mmCIF file of C-alpha atoms and ligand atoms in Angstrom:
data_model
loop_
_atom_site.group_PDB
_atom_site.id
_atom_site.type_symbol
_atom_site.label_atom_id
_atom_site.label_comp_id
_atom_site.label_asym_id
_atom_site.label_seq_id
_atom_site.Cartn_x
_atom_site.Cartn_y
_atom_site.Cartn_z
ATOM 1 C CA UNK A 1 27.835 78.262 85.476
ATOM 2 C CA UNK A 2 25.820 75.246 86.550
ATOM 3 C CA UNK A 3 22.649 76.182 88.307
ATOM 4 C CA UNK A 4 20.107 74.148 90.159
ATOM 5 C CA UNK A 5 16.498 74.595 89.254
ATOM 6 C CA UNK A 6 14.900 74.841 92.687
ATOM 7 C CA UNK A 7 11.641 73.494 91.257
ATOM 8 C CA UNK A 8 13.330 70.283 90.096
ATOM 9 C CA UNK A 9 15.832 69.760 92.847
ATOM 10 C CA UNK A 10 15.139 66.000 92.950
ATOM 11 C CA UNK A 11 17.036 65.657 89.664
ATOM 12 C CA UNK A 12 20.447 66.601 90.979
ATOM 13 C CA UNK A 13 22.501 64.917 93.697
ATOM 14 C CA UNK A 14 21.762 67.210 96.579
ATOM 15 C CA UNK A 15 23.836 67.195 99.752
ATOM 16 C CA UNK A 16 21.707 66.064 102.660
ATOM 17 C CA UNK A 17 23.846 67.824 105.227
ATOM 18 C CA UNK A 18 25.625 71.123 104.599
ATOM 19 C CA UNK A 19 27.779 73.010 107.113
ATOM 20 C CA UNK A 20 29.108 76.546 106.769
ATOM 21 C CA UNK A 21 32.024 78.363 108.392
ATOM 22 C CA UNK A 22 30.593 81.856 108.117
ATOM 23 C CA UNK A 23 33.805 83.872 107.945
ATOM 24 C CA UNK A 24 34.776 87.344 106.788
ATOM 25 C CA UNK A 25 32.371 89.632 108.649
ATOM 26 C CA UNK A 26 35.088 91.802 110.153
ATOM 27 C CA UNK A 27 36.915 92.320 106.858
ATOM 28 C CA UNK A 28 33.644 93.072 105.082
ATOM 29 C CA UNK A 29 32.925 95.865 107.561
ATOM 30 C CA UNK A 30 36.472 97.227 107.465
ATOM 31 C CA UNK A 31 36.343 97.414 103.665
ATOM 32 C CA UNK A 32 33.354 99.716 104.079
ATOM 33 C CA UNK A 33 35.122 101.834 106.669
ATOM 34 C CA UNK A 34 32.887 100.497 109.430
ATOM 35 C CA UNK A 35 33.611 98.768 112.723
ATOM 36 C CA UNK A 36 33.829 94.970 112.739
ATOM 37 C CA UNK A 37 30.467 94.523 114.426
ATOM 38 C CA UNK A 38 28.671 96.065 111.438
ATOM 39 C CA UNK A 39 29.837 92.975 109.563
ATOM 40 C CA UNK A 40 28.317 90.643 112.128
ATOM 41 C CA UNK A 41 25.015 92.497 111.871
ATOM 42 C CA UNK A 42 25.076 92.372 108.058
ATOM 43 C CA UNK A 43 25.896 88.663 108.204
ATOM 44 C CA UNK A 44 22.486 87.878 109.679
ATOM 45 C CA UNK A 45 20.917 88.465 106.260
ATOM 46 C CA UNK A 46 23.201 85.800 104.753
ATOM 47 C CA UNK A 47 22.159 83.360 107.474
ATOM 48 C CA UNK A 48 18.532 83.976 106.570
ATOM 49 C CA UNK A 49 19.241 83.485 102.852
ATOM 50 C CA UNK A 50 21.036 80.168 103.394
ATOM 51 C CA UNK A 51 18.427 78.803 105.787
ATOM 52 C CA UNK A 52 15.689 79.621 103.333
ATOM 53 C CA UNK A 53 17.682 78.324 100.347
ATOM 54 C CA UNK A 54 18.486 75.053 102.105
ATOM 55 C CA UNK A 55 14.876 74.592 103.151
ATOM 56 C CA UNK A 56 13.548 75.283 99.636
ATOM 57 C CA UNK A 57 16.015 72.905 97.998
ATOM 58 C CA UNK A 58 15.255 70.077 100.410
ATOM 59 C CA UNK A 59 18.558 69.916 102.299
ATOM 60 C CA UNK A 60 17.839 67.873 105.439
ATOM 61 C CA UNK A 61 20.408 69.429 107.757
ATOM 62 C CA UNK A 62 22.189 72.786 107.825
ATOM 63 C CA UNK A 63 24.898 73.418 110.421
ATOM 64 C CA UNK A 64 26.262 76.940 110.915
ATOM 65 C CA UNK A 65 29.443 77.897 112.758
ATOM 66 C CA UNK A 66 28.500 81.053 114.632
ATOM 67 C CA UNK A 67 31.043 81.255 117.453
ATOM 68 C CA UNK A 68 34.038 79.053 118.114
ATOM 69 C CA UNK A 69 35.407 78.056 121.501
ATOM 70 C CA UNK A 70 38.404 80.255 120.601
ATOM 71 C CA UNK A 71 36.334 83.334 119.717
ATOM 72 C CA UNK A 72 36.165 84.250 123.439
ATOM 73 C CA UNK A 73 39.738 85.496 122.879
ATOM 74 C CA UNK A 74 38.391 88.461 120.873
ATOM 75 C CA UNK A 75 38.019 91.947 122.378
ATOM 76 C CA UNK A 76 35.305 91.887 125.056
ATOM 77 C CA UNK A 77 33.191 94.494 123.200
ATOM 78 C CA UNK A 78 33.020 92.315 120.115
ATOM 79 C CA UNK A 79 32.137 89.215 122.147
ATOM 80 C CA UNK A 80 29.345 91.179 123.873
ATOM 81 C CA UNK A 81 27.899 92.342 120.557
ATOM 82 C CA UNK A 82 27.971 88.791 119.204
ATOM 83 C CA UNK A 83 26.118 87.453 122.270
ATOM 84 C CA UNK A 84 23.515 90.265 122.080
ATOM 85 C CA UNK A 85 23.072 89.651 118.376
ATOM 86 C CA UNK A 86 22.586 85.944 118.933
ATOM 87 C CA UNK A 87 19.943 86.653 121.572
ATOM 88 C CA UNK A 88 18.200 89.174 119.311
ATOM 89 C CA UNK A 89 18.166 86.949 116.240
ATOM 90 C CA UNK A 90 17.018 83.906 118.184
ATOM 91 C CA UNK A 91 14.120 85.876 119.656
ATOM 92 C CA UNK A 92 13.111 87.328 116.317
ATOM 93 C CA UNK A 93 13.541 84.318 114.025
ATOM 94 C CA UNK A 94 12.444 81.307 116.035
ATOM 95 C CA UNK A 95 8.759 81.640 115.143
ATOM 96 C CA UNK A 96 9.627 81.766 111.480
ATOM 97 C CA UNK A 97 11.749 78.631 111.784
ATOM 98 C CA UNK A 98 8.855 76.917 113.523
ATOM 99 C CA UNK A 99 6.386 78.006 110.850
ATOM 100 C CA UNK A 100 8.693 76.517 108.226
ATOM 101 C CA UNK A 101 8.822 73.186 110.064
ATOM 102 C CA UNK A 102 12.530 73.616 110.885
ATOM 103 C CA UNK A 103 13.990 72.109 114.030
ATOM 104 C CA UNK A 104 16.525 74.302 115.807
ATOM 105 C CA UNK A 105 19.333 73.026 118.011
ATOM 106 C CA UNK A 106 22.471 74.501 119.461
ATOM 107 C CA UNK A 107 25.677 72.501 119.520
ATOM 108 C CA UNK A 108 28.504 73.595 121.769
ATOM 109 C CA UNK A 109 29.209 74.097 125.452
ATOM 110 C CA UNK A 110 26.193 76.137 126.564
ATOM 111 C CA UNK A 111 27.425 76.578 130.135
ATOM 112 C CA UNK A 112 29.442 79.711 129.375
ATOM 113 C CA UNK A 113 26.442 81.658 128.021
ATOM 114 C CA UNK A 114 24.345 83.947 130.200
ATOM 115 C CA UNK A 115 21.415 82.290 131.978
ATOM 116 C CA UNK A 116 19.042 84.360 129.835
ATOM 117 C CA UNK A 117 20.611 83.176 126.592
ATOM 118 C CA UNK A 118 20.685 79.575 127.810
ATOM 119 C CA UNK A 119 16.957 79.818 128.517
ATOM 120 C CA UNK A 120 16.256 81.279 125.055
ATOM 121 C CA UNK A 121 18.129 78.365 123.507
ATOM 122 C CA UNK A 122 16.182 75.785 125.534
ATOM 123 C CA UNK A 123 12.888 77.496 124.605
ATOM 124 C CA UNK A 124 13.744 77.512 120.896
ATOM 125 C CA UNK A 125 14.830 73.867 120.966
ATOM 126 C CA UNK A 126 11.692 72.915 122.864
ATOM 127 C CA UNK A 127 9.313 74.791 120.559
ATOM 128 C CA UNK A 128 10.753 73.287 117.386
ATOM 129 C CA UNK A 129 11.673 69.794 118.581
ATOM 130 C CA UNK A 130 9.038 67.916 116.565
ATOM 131 C CA UNK A 131 9.688 69.735 113.281
ATOM 132 C CA UNK A 132 11.002 67.480 110.560
ATOM 133 C CA UNK A 133 11.545 69.361 107.303
ATOM 134 C CA UNK A 134 15.105 70.381 108.185
ATOM 135 C CA UNK A 135 17.407 70.517 111.205
ATOM 136 C CA UNK A 136 19.208 73.830 111.714
ATOM 137 C CA UNK A 137 22.152 73.363 114.074
ATOM 138 C CA UNK A 138 23.943 76.465 115.251
ATOM 139 C CA UNK A 139 27.431 75.799 116.579
ATOM 140 C CA UNK A 140 28.229 78.308 119.319
ATOM 141 C CA UNK A 141 31.011 77.964 121.849
ATOM 142 C CA UNK A 142 31.738 74.929 119.744
ATOM 143 C CA UNK A 143 35.080 73.307 119.003
ATOM 144 C CA UNK A 144 35.720 70.025 117.244
ATOM 145 C CA UNK A 145 38.241 69.033 119.916
ATOM 146 C CA UNK A 146 35.712 69.834 122.652
ATOM 147 C CA UNK A 147 33.161 67.657 120.842
ATOM 148 C CA UNK A 148 35.486 64.660 120.720
ATOM 149 C CA UNK A 149 36.507 65.226 124.365
ATOM 150 C CA UNK A 150 32.934 65.417 125.656
ATOM 151 C CA UNK A 151 32.100 62.165 123.826
ATOM 152 C CA UNK A 152 35.166 60.498 125.331
ATOM 153 C CA UNK A 153 34.152 61.650 128.792
ATOM 154 C CA UNK A 154 30.664 60.124 128.431
ATOM 155 C CA UNK A 155 32.072 56.814 127.198
ATOM 156 C CA UNK A 156 34.660 56.703 129.992
ATOM 157 C CA UNK A 157 31.840 57.162 132.512
ATOM 158 C CA UNK A 158 29.907 54.246 130.953
ATOM 159 C CA UNK A 159 33.009 52.070 131.336
ATOM 160 C CA UNK A 160 33.604 53.177 134.936
ATOM 161 C CA UNK A 161 29.947 52.399 135.735
ATOM 162 C CA UNK A 162 30.360 48.947 134.220
ATOM 163 C CA UNK A 163 27.754 49.570 131.492
ATOM 164 C CA UNK A 164 30.218 48.834 128.689
ATOM 165 C CA UNK A 165 33.477 46.952 128.262
ATOM 166 C CA UNK A 166 36.528 48.883 127.136
ATOM 167 C CA UNK A 167 36.859 46.392 124.268
ATOM 168 C CA UNK A 168 33.439 47.541 122.967
ATOM 169 C CA UNK A 169 34.670 51.071 122.339
ATOM 170 C CA UNK A 170 34.879 51.576 118.604
ATOM 171 C CA UNK A 171 34.257 54.382 116.138
ATOM 172 C CA UNK A 172 30.544 53.642 116.020
ATOM 173 C CA UNK A 173 30.239 54.106 119.764
ATOM 174 C CA UNK A 174 32.305 57.282 119.686
ATOM 175 C CA UNK A 175 30.254 58.561 116.778
ATOM 176 C CA UNK A 176 27.038 58.013 118.725
ATOM 177 C CA UNK A 177 28.253 60.382 121.432
ATOM 178 C CA UNK A 178 29.468 63.085 119.081
ATOM 179 C CA UNK A 179 27.196 65.966 118.111
ATOM 180 C CA UNK A 180 25.096 65.621 114.934
ATOM 181 C CA UNK A 181 25.357 61.803 114.821
ATOM 182 C CA UNK A 182 21.553 61.583 114.560
ATOM 183 C CA UNK A 183 21.707 63.527 111.273
ATOM 184 C CA UNK A 184 22.840 62.393 107.823
ATOM 185 C CA UNK A 185 26.650 62.420 107.481
ATOM 186 C CA UNK A 186 28.158 65.772 106.584
ATOM 187 C CA UNK A 187 28.274 65.999 102.778
ATOM 188 C CA UNK A 188 29.452 69.525 102.098
ATOM 189 C CA UNK A 189 31.466 71.998 104.159
ATOM 190 C CA UNK A 190 31.505 75.574 102.873
ATOM 191 C CA UNK A 191 33.904 78.247 104.136
ATOM 192 C CA UNK A 192 33.569 81.870 103.099
ATOM 193 C CA UNK A 193 36.190 84.555 103.691
ATOM 194 C CA UNK A 194 39.078 83.180 101.656
ATOM 195 C CA UNK A 195 40.912 81.134 104.295
ATOM 196 C CA UNK A 196 41.634 77.465 103.706
ATOM 197 C CA UNK A 197 41.323 75.900 107.123
ATOM 198 C CA UNK A 198 38.820 74.180 109.384
ATOM 199 C CA UNK A 199 39.400 76.329 112.518
ATOM 200 C CA UNK A 200 38.448 73.519 114.922
ATOM 201 C CA UNK A 201 34.967 73.080 113.411
ATOM 202 C CA UNK A 202 33.517 69.616 112.682
ATOM 203 C CA UNK A 203 36.766 67.637 112.929
ATOM 204 C CA UNK A 204 35.173 64.222 113.317
ATOM 205 C CA UNK A 205 32.121 64.822 111.146
ATOM 206 C CA UNK A 206 34.077 66.212 108.180
ATOM 207 C CA UNK A 207 35.923 62.913 107.599
ATOM 208 C CA UNK A 208 34.425 62.462 104.108
ATOM 209 C CA UNK A 209 32.813 65.836 103.505
ATOM 210 C CA UNK A 210 33.439 67.732 100.285
ATOM 211 C CA UNK A 211 35.024 71.147 100.901
ATOM 212 C CA UNK A 212 34.035 74.342 99.150
ATOM 213 C CA UNK A 213 36.117 77.452 99.797
ATOM 214 C CA UNK A 214 35.161 80.860 98.486
ATOM 215 C CA UNK A 215 36.831 84.267 98.678
ATOM 216 C CA UNK A 216 33.409 85.821 99.149
ATOM 217 C CA UNK A 217 33.013 87.460 102.551
ATOM 218 C CA UNK A 218 30.095 86.158 104.605
ATOM 219 C CA UNK A 219 27.810 89.230 104.344
ATOM 220 C CA UNK A 220 28.104 88.993 100.534
ATOM 221 C CA UNK A 221 27.141 85.308 100.487
ATOM 222 C CA UNK A 222 23.539 85.119 99.290
ATOM 223 C CA UNK A 223 21.080 82.493 98.116
ATOM 224 C CA UNK A 224 22.516 82.300 94.625
ATOM 225 C CA UNK A 225 26.039 81.790 96.026
ATOM 226 C CA UNK A 226 24.652 79.003 98.202
ATOM 227 C CA UNK A 227 23.003 77.369 95.197
ATOM 228 C CA UNK A 228 26.272 77.652 93.234
ATOM 229 C CA UNK A 229 28.078 75.793 96.027
ATOM 230 C CA UNK A 230 25.485 73.025 95.849
ATOM 231 C CA UNK A 231 25.801 72.876 92.071
ATOM 232 C CA UNK A 232 29.558 72.456 92.435
ATOM 233 C CA UNK A 233 28.927 69.640 94.924
ATOM 234 C CA UNK A 234 26.703 67.853 92.418
ATOM 235 C CA UNK A 235 29.700 67.597 90.061
ATOM 236 C CA UNK A 236 32.098 66.069 92.577
ATOM 237 C CA UNK A 237 32.833 62.358 92.536
ATOM 238 C CA UNK A 238 32.780 60.951 96.058
ATOM 239 C CA UNK A 239 34.837 57.779 96.195
ATOM 240 C CA UNK A 240 35.010 56.910 99.926
ATOM 241 C CA UNK A 241 38.234 54.996 99.371
ATOM 242 C CA UNK A 242 37.121 53.174 96.223
ATOM 243 C CA UNK A 243 38.403 53.743 92.700
ATOM 244 C CA UNK A 244 36.635 56.014 90.251
ATOM 245 C CA UNK A 245 35.805 52.964 88.104
ATOM 246 C CA UNK A 246 34.132 51.195 91.003
ATOM 247 C CA UNK A 247 32.047 54.273 91.759
ATOM 248 C CA UNK A 248 30.971 54.677 88.108
ATOM 249 C CA UNK A 249 30.055 51.001 87.793
ATOM 250 C CA UNK A 250 27.596 51.282 90.627
HETATM 251 C C1 IPE B 301 33.171 85.405 111.265
HETATM 252 O O1 IPE B 301 33.704 86.604 110.819
HETATM 253 C C2 IPE B 301 32.262 85.589 112.456
HETATM 254 C C3 IPE B 301 32.785 85.054 113.717
HETATM 255 C C4 IPE B 301 33.921 84.434 113.869
HETATM 256 C C5 IPE B 301 31.969 85.268 114.885
HETATM 257 P P1 IPE B 301 35.018 87.228 111.441
HETATM 258 O O2 IPE B 301 34.616 88.122 112.566
HETATM 259 O O3 IPE B 301 35.983 86.181 111.792
HETATM 260 O O4 IPE B 301 35.543 88.104 110.252
HETATM 261 P P2 IPE B 301 37.042 88.259 109.768
HETATM 262 O O5 IPE B 301 37.576 86.888 109.503
HETATM 263 O O6 IPE B 301 37.798 88.933 110.872
HETATM 264 O O7 IPE B 301 36.945 89.090 108.538
HETATM 265 C C1 IPE B 302 35.875 80.535 112.428
HETATM 266 O O1 IPE B 302 36.266 81.815 112.065
HETATM 267 C C2 IPE B 302 34.752 80.626 113.415
HETATM 268 C C3 IPE B 302 33.480 81.107 112.892
HETATM 269 C C4 IPE B 302 33.221 81.425 111.669
HETATM 270 C C5 IPE B 302 32.432 81.217 113.860
HETATM 271 P P1 IPE B 302 37.522 82.538 112.741
HETATM 272 O O2 IPE B 302 37.620 83.852 112.101
HETATM 273 O O3 IPE B 302 37.378 82.518 114.220
HETATM 274 O O4 IPE B 302 38.714 81.569 112.328
HETATM 275 P P2 IPE B 302 40.277 81.827 112.345
HETATM 276 O O5 IPE B 302 40.614 82.364 113.689
HETATM 277 O O6 IPE B 302 40.568 82.833 111.286
HETATM 278 O O7 IPE B 302 40.882 80.503 112.045
HETATM 279 MG MG1 MG B 303 37.482 85.246 110.746
#
């Protein structure tokens, strides 16, 4: 198996922006005869491993799907545990992120979270806002369709206010109002848990991302699995519409 020497990471084409659909917590727990929430708790260790792996390798942006806009449909008990866990982890880990020069941001509709959680998020974003080694974006109450809708709403308002002409609306303008546009384009999208779908994650941003699907359940995904995914990425040929010959000639 190809491996990346973390000491010499400049030698391999490294994705600048990696996103992960962290799936399979419930099944992981059930396989162990435990309740689903045990899987969510165990999954925190995998988050830590990937954040630290990404930071060590020099990935510029890591975006994690923690809670989708559809996950509110789950049993209320599970939703409550997920919110409490988010609050707990944010409180405990933010100092460490700051110490490692990592900027934290939340993407998603924050308005549905408790006031206390919203405040924690603002505090964490504020504390880490000038950090520049890596941007960690956590997607919570996030949906790709919501993201495109909220951008459309902002642009429509600009047009109504007379600040732009309708004819000026193009993909660059839309892109500028979509989350993560200030970061490098999404290079690699990983999904654990064995399903082959995007589940309303980064619909716009994934336009030219490479996809990596693994059967591994999220709590089993560790630093070496993360590095393997990056090694696989380094062997992909990204053509962006061109021919393979054109890309090789470059
Ligand atoms: C992903 O694991 C975590 C969240 C969606 C919050 P799941 O809870 O979806 O685990 P499975 O897919 O049921 O195993
Ligand atoms: C996607 O997982 C959302 C997160 C990982 C946070 P789901 O488990 O909610 O996705 P579906 O419902 O199986 O598509
Ligand atoms: Mg799932």
